[in-house]
mmCIF file with all atom_site columns, C-alpha atoms in Angstrom:
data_model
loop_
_atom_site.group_PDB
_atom_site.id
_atom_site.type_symbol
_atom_site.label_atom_id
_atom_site.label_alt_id
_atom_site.label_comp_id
_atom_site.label_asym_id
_atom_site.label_entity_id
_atom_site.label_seq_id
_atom_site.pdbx_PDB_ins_code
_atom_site.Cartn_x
_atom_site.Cartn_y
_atom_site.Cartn_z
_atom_site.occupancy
_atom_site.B_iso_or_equiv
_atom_site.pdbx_formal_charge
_atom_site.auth_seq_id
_atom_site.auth_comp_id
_atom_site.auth_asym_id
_atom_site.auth_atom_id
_atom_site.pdbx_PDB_model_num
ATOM 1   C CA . UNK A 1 1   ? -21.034 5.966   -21.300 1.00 60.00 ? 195 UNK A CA 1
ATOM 2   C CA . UNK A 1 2   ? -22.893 3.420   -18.599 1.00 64.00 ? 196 UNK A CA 1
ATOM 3   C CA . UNK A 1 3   ? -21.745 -0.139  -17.633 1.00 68.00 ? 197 UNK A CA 1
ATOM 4   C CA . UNK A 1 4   ? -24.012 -2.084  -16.774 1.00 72.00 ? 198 UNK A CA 1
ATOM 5   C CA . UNK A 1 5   ? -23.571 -5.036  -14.105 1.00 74.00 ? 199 UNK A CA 1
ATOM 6   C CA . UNK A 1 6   ? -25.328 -7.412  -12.629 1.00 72.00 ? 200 UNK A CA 1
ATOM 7   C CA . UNK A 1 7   ? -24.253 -9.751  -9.529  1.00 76.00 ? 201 UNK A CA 1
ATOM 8   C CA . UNK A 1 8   ? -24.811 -11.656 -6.705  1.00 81.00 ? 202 UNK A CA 1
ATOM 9   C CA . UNK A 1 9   ? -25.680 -7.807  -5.105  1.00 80.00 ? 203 UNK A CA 1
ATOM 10  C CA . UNK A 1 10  ? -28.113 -7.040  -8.260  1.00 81.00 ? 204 UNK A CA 1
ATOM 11  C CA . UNK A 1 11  ? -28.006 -4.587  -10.850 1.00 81.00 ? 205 UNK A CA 1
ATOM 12  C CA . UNK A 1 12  ? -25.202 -2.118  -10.662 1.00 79.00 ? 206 UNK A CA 1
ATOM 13  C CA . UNK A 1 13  ? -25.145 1.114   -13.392 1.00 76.00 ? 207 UNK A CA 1
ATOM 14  C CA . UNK A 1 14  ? -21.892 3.105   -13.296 1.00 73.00 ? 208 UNK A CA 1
ATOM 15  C CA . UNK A 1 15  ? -21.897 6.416   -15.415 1.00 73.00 ? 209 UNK A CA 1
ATOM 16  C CA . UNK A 1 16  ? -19.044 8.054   -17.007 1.00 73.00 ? 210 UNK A CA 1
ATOM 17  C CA . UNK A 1 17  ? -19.385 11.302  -18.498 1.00 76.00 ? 211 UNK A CA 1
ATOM 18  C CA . UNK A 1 18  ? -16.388 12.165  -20.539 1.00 77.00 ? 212 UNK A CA 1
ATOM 19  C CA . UNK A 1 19  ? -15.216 15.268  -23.002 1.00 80.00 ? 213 UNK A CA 1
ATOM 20  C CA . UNK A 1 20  ? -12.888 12.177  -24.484 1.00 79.00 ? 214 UNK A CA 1
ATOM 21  C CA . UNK A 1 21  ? -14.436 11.704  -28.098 1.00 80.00 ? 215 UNK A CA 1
ATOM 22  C CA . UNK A 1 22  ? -15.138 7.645   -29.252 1.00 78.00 ? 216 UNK A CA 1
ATOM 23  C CA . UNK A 1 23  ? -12.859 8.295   -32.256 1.00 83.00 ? 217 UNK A CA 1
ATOM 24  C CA . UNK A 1 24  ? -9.978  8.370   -29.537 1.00 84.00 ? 218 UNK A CA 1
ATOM 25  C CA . UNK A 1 25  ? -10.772 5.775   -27.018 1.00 81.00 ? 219 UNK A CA 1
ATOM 26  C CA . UNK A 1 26  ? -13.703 3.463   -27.768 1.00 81.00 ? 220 UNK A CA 1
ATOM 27  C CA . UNK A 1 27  ? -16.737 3.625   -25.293 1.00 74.00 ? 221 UNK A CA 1
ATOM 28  C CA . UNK A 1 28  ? -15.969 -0.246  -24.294 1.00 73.00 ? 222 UNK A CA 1
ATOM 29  C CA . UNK A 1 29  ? -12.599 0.071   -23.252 1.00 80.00 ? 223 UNK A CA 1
ATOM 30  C CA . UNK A 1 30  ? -13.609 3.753   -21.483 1.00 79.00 ? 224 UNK A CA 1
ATOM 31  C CA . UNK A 1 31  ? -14.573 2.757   -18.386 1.00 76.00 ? 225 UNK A CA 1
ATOM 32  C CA . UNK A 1 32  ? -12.031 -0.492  -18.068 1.00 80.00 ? 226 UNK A CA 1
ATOM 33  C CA . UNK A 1 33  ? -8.802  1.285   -19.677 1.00 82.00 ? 227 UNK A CA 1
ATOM 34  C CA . UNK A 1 34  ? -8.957  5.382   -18.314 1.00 79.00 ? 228 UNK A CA 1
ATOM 35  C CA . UNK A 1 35  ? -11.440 5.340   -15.484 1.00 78.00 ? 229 UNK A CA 1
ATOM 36  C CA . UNK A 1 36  ? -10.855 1.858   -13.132 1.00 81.00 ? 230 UNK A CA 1
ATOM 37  C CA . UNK A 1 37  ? -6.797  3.081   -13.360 1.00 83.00 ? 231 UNK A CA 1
ATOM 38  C CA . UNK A 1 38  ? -7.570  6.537   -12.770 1.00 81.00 ? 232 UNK A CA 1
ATOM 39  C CA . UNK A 1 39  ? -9.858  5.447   -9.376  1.00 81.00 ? 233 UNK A CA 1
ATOM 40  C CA . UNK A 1 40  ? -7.003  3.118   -8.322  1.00 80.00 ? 234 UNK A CA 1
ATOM 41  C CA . UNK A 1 41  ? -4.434  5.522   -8.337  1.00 82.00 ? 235 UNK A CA 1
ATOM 42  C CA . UNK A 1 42  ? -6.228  7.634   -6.366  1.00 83.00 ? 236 UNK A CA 1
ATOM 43  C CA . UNK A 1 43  ? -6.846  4.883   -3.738  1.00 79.00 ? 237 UNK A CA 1
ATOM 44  C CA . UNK A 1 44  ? -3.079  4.859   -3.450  1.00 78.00 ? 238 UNK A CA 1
ATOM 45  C CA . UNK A 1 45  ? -2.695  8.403   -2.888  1.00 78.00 ? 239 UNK A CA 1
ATOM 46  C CA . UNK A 1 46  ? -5.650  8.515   -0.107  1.00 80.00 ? 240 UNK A CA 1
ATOM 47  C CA . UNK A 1 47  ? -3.864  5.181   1.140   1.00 79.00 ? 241 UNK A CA 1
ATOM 48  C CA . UNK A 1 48  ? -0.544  7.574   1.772   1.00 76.00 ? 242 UNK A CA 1
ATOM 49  C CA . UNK A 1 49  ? -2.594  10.019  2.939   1.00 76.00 ? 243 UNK A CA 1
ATOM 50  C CA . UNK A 1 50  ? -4.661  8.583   5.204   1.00 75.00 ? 244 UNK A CA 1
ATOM 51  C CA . UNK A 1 51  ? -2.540  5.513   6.468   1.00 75.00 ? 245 UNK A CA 1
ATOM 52  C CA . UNK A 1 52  ? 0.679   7.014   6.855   1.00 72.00 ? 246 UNK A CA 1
ATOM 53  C CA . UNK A 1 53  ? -0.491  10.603  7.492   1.00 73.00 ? 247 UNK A CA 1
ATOM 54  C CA . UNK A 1 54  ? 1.376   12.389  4.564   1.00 70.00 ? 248 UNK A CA 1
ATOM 55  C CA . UNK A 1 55  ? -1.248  15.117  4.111   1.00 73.00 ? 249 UNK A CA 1
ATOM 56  C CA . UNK A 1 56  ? -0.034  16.613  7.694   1.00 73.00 ? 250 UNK A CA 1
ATOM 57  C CA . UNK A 1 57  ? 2.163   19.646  7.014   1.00 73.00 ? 251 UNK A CA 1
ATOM 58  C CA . UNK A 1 58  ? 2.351   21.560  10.155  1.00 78.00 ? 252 UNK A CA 1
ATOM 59  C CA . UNK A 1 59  ? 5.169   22.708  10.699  1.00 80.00 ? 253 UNK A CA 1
ATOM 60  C CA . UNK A 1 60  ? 6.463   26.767  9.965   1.00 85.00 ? 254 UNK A CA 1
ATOM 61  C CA . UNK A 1 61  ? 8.700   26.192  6.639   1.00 88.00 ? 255 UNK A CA 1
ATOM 62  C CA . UNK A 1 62  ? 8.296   24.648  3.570   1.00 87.00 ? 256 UNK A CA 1
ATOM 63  C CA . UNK A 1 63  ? 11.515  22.703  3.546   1.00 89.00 ? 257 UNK A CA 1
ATOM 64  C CA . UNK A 1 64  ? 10.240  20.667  6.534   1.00 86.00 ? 258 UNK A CA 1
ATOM 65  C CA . UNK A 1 65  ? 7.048   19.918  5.151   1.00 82.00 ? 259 UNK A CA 1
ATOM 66  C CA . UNK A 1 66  ? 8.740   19.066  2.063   1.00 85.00 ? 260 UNK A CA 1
ATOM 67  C CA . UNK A 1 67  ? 11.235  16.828  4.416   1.00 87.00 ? 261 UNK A CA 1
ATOM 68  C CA . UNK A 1 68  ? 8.377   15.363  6.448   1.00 84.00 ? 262 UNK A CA 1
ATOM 69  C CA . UNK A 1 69  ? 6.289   14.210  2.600   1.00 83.00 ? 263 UNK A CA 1
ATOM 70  C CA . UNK A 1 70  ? 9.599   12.692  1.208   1.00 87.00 ? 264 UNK A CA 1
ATOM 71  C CA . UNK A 1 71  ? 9.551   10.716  4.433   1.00 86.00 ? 265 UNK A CA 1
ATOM 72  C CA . UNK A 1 72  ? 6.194   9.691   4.386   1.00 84.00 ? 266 UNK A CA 1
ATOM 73  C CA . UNK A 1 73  ? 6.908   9.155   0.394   1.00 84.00 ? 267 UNK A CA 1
ATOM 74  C CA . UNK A 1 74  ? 9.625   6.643   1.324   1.00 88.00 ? 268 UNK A CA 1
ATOM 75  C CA . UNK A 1 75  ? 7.824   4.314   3.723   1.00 86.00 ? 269 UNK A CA 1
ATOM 76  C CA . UNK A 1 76  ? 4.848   4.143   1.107   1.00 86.00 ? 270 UNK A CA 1
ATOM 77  C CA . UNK A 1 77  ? 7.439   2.635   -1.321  1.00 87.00 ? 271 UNK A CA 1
ATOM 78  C CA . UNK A 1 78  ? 9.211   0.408   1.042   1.00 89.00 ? 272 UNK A CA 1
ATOM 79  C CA . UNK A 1 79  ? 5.933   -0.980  2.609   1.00 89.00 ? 273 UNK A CA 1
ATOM 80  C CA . UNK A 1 80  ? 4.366   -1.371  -0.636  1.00 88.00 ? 274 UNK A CA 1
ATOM 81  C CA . UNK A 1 81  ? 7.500   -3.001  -2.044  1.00 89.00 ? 275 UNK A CA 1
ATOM 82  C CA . UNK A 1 82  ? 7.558   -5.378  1.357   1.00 91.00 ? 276 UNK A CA 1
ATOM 83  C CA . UNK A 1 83  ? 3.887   -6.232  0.420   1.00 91.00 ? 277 UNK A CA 1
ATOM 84  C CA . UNK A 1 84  ? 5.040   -7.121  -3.182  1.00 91.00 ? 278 UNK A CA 1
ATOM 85  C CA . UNK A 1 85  ? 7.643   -9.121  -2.723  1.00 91.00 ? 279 UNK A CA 1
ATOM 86  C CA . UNK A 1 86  ? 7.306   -10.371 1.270   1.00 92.00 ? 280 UNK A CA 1
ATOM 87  C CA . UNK A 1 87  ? 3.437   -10.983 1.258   1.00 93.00 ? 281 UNK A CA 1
ATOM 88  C CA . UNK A 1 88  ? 2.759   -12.430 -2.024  1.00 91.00 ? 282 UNK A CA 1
ATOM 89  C CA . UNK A 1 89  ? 0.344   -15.099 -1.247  1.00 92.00 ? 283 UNK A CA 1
ATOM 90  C CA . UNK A 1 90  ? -0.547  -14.596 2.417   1.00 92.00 ? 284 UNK A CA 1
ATOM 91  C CA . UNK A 1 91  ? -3.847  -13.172 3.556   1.00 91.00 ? 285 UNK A CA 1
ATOM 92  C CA . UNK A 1 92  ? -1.897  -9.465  3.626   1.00 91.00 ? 286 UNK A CA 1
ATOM 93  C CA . UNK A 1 93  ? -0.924  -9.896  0.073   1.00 91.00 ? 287 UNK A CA 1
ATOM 94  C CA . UNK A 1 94  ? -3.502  -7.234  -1.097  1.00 90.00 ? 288 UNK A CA 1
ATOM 95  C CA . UNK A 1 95  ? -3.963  -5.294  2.321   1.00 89.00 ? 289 UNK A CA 1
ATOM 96  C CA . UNK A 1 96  ? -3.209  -1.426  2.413   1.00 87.00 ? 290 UNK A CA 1
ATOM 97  C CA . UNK A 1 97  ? -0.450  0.113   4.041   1.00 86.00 ? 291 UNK A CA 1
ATOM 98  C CA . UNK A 1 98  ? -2.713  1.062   7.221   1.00 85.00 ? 292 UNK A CA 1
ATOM 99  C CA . UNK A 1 99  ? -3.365  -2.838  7.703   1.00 89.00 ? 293 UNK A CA 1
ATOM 100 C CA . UNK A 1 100 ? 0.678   -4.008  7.213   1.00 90.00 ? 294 UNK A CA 1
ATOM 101 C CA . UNK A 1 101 ? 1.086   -1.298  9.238   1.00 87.00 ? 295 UNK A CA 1
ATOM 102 C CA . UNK A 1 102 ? -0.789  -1.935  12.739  1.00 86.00 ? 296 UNK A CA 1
ATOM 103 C CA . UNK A 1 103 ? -0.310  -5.976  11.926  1.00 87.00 ? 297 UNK A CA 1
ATOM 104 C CA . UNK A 1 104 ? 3.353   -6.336  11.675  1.00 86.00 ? 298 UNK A CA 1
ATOM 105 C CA . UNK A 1 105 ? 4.853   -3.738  11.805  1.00 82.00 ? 299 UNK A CA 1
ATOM 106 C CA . UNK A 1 106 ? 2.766   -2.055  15.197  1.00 84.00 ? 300 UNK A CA 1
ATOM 107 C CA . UNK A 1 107 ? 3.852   -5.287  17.381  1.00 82.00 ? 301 UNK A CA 1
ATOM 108 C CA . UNK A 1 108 ? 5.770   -5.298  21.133  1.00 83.00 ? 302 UNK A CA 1
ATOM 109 C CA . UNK A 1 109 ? 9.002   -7.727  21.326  1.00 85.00 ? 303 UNK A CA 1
ATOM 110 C CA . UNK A 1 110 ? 12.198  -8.390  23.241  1.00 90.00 ? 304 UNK A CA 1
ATOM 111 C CA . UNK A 1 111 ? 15.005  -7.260  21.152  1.00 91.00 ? 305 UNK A CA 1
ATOM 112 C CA . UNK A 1 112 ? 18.329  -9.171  22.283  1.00 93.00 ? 306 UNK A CA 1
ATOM 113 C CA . UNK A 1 113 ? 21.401  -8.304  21.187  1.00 94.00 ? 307 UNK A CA 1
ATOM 114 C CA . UNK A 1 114 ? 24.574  -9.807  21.079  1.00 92.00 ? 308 UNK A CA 1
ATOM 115 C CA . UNK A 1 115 ? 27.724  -9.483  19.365  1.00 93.00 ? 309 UNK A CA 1
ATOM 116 C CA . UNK A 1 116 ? 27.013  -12.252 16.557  1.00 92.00 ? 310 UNK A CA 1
ATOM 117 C CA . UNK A 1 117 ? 23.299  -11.774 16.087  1.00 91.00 ? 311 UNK A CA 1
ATOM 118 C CA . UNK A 1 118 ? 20.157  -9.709  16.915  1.00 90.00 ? 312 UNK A CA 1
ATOM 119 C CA . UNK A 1 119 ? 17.015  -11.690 18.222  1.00 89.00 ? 313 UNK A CA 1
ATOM 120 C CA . UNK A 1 120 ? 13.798  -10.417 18.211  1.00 85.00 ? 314 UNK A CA 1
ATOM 121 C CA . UNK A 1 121 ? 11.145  -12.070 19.981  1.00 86.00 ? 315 UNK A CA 1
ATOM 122 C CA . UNK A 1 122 ? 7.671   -11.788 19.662  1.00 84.00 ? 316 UNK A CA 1
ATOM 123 C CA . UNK A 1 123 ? 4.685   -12.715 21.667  1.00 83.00 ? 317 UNK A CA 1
ATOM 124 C CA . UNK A 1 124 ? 3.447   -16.463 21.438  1.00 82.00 ? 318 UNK A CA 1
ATOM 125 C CA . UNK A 1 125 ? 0.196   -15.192 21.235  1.00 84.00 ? 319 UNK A CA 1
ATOM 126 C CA . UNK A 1 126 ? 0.814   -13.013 17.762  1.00 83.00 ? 320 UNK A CA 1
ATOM 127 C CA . UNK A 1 127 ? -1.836  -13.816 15.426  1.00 87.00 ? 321 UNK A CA 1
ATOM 128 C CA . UNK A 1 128 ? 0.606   -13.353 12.692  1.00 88.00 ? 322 UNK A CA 1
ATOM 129 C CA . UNK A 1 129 ? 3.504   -15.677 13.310  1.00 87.00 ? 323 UNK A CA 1
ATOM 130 C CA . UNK A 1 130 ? 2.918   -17.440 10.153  1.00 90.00 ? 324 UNK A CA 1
ATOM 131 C CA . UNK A 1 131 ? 3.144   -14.537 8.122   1.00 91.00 ? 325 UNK A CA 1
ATOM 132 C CA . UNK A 1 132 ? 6.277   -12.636 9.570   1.00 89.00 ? 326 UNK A CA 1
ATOM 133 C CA . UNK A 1 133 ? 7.715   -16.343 9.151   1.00 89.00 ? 327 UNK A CA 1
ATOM 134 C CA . UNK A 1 134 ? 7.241   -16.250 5.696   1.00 92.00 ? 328 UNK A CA 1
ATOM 135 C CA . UNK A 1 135 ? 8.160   -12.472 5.728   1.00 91.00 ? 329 UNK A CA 1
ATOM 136 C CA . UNK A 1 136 ? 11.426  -12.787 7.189   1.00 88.00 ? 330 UNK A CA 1
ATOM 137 C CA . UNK A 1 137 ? 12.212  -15.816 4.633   1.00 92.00 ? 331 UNK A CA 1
ATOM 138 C CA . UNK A 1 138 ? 11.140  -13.845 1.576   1.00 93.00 ? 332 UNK A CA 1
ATOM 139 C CA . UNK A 1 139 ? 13.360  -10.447 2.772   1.00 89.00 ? 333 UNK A CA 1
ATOM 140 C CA . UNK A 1 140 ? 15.884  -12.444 3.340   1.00 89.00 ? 334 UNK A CA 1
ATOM 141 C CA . UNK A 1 141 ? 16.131  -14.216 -0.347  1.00 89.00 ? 335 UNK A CA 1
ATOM 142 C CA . UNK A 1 142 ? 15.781  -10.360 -1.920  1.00 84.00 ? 336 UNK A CA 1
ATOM 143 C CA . UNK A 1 143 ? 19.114  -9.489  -3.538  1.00 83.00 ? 337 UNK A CA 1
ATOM 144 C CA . UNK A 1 144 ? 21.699  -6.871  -2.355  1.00 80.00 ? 338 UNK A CA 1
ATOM 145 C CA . UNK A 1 145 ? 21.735  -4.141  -4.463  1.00 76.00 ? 339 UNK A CA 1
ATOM 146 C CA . UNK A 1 146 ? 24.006  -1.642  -2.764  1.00 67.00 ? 340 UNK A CA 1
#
């Protein structure tokens, strides 16, 4: 099968050679319905990967490695479901985890704590104030499940 674009960049082919007969899956919805999914997914993997370094197993045993990628496994869910639900709208709404990462959550404060409340303060200079504003609000609306 070949789609054929063309854009503001010009013509674009893309091939897709398939064993997947047209009496199964039609050659139009091919390319939009089995392969675009099937490319995004593995962005998301490479994202864990690479991002949050969940391809690292170094260490002597398999339990630990296995320990260290349910980790890693865990913070992919929780940032993603931050980005979901926290950055909907902002200009981090579709970043990957490596970009949420270094721009919130990669940032030096002042903790204070007292015996009523925690403050954390952030630099006055933090090119993302607006967005951990609107961060904070939105985590803070999200119901308690436990």
């Amino acid at each position: 099968m070949t789609k054929v674009c063309y854009g503001s960049d010009g013509l674009k082919m893309r091939h897709v050679v398939t064993s997947l007969p047209a009496s199964k899956i039609p050659p139009s919805k091919l390319y939009t319905k089995k392969y675009c999914p099937r490319g995004e997914m593995e962005n998301r993997i490479k994202e864990q990967q690479l991002d949050l370094l969940a391809d690292r197993t170094s260490t002597q045993t398999f339990q630990s490695n296995q320990l260290r990628l349910w980790i890693h496994s865990w913070a992919y869910v929780l940032i993603n479901a931050f980005r979901q639900h926290c950055l909907k709208k902002t200009s981090l709404a579709k970043a990957t985890v490596g970009r949420i990462r270094l721009n919130l959550l990669k940032l030096g404060a002042r903790i204070k704590i007292s015996c009523r409340r925690i403050i954390i303060a952030i630099a006055s200079a933090c090119p993302y104030q607006d967005i951990l504003s609107i961060a904070n609000k939105r985590i803070k609306t999200i119901p308690n499940t436990g």
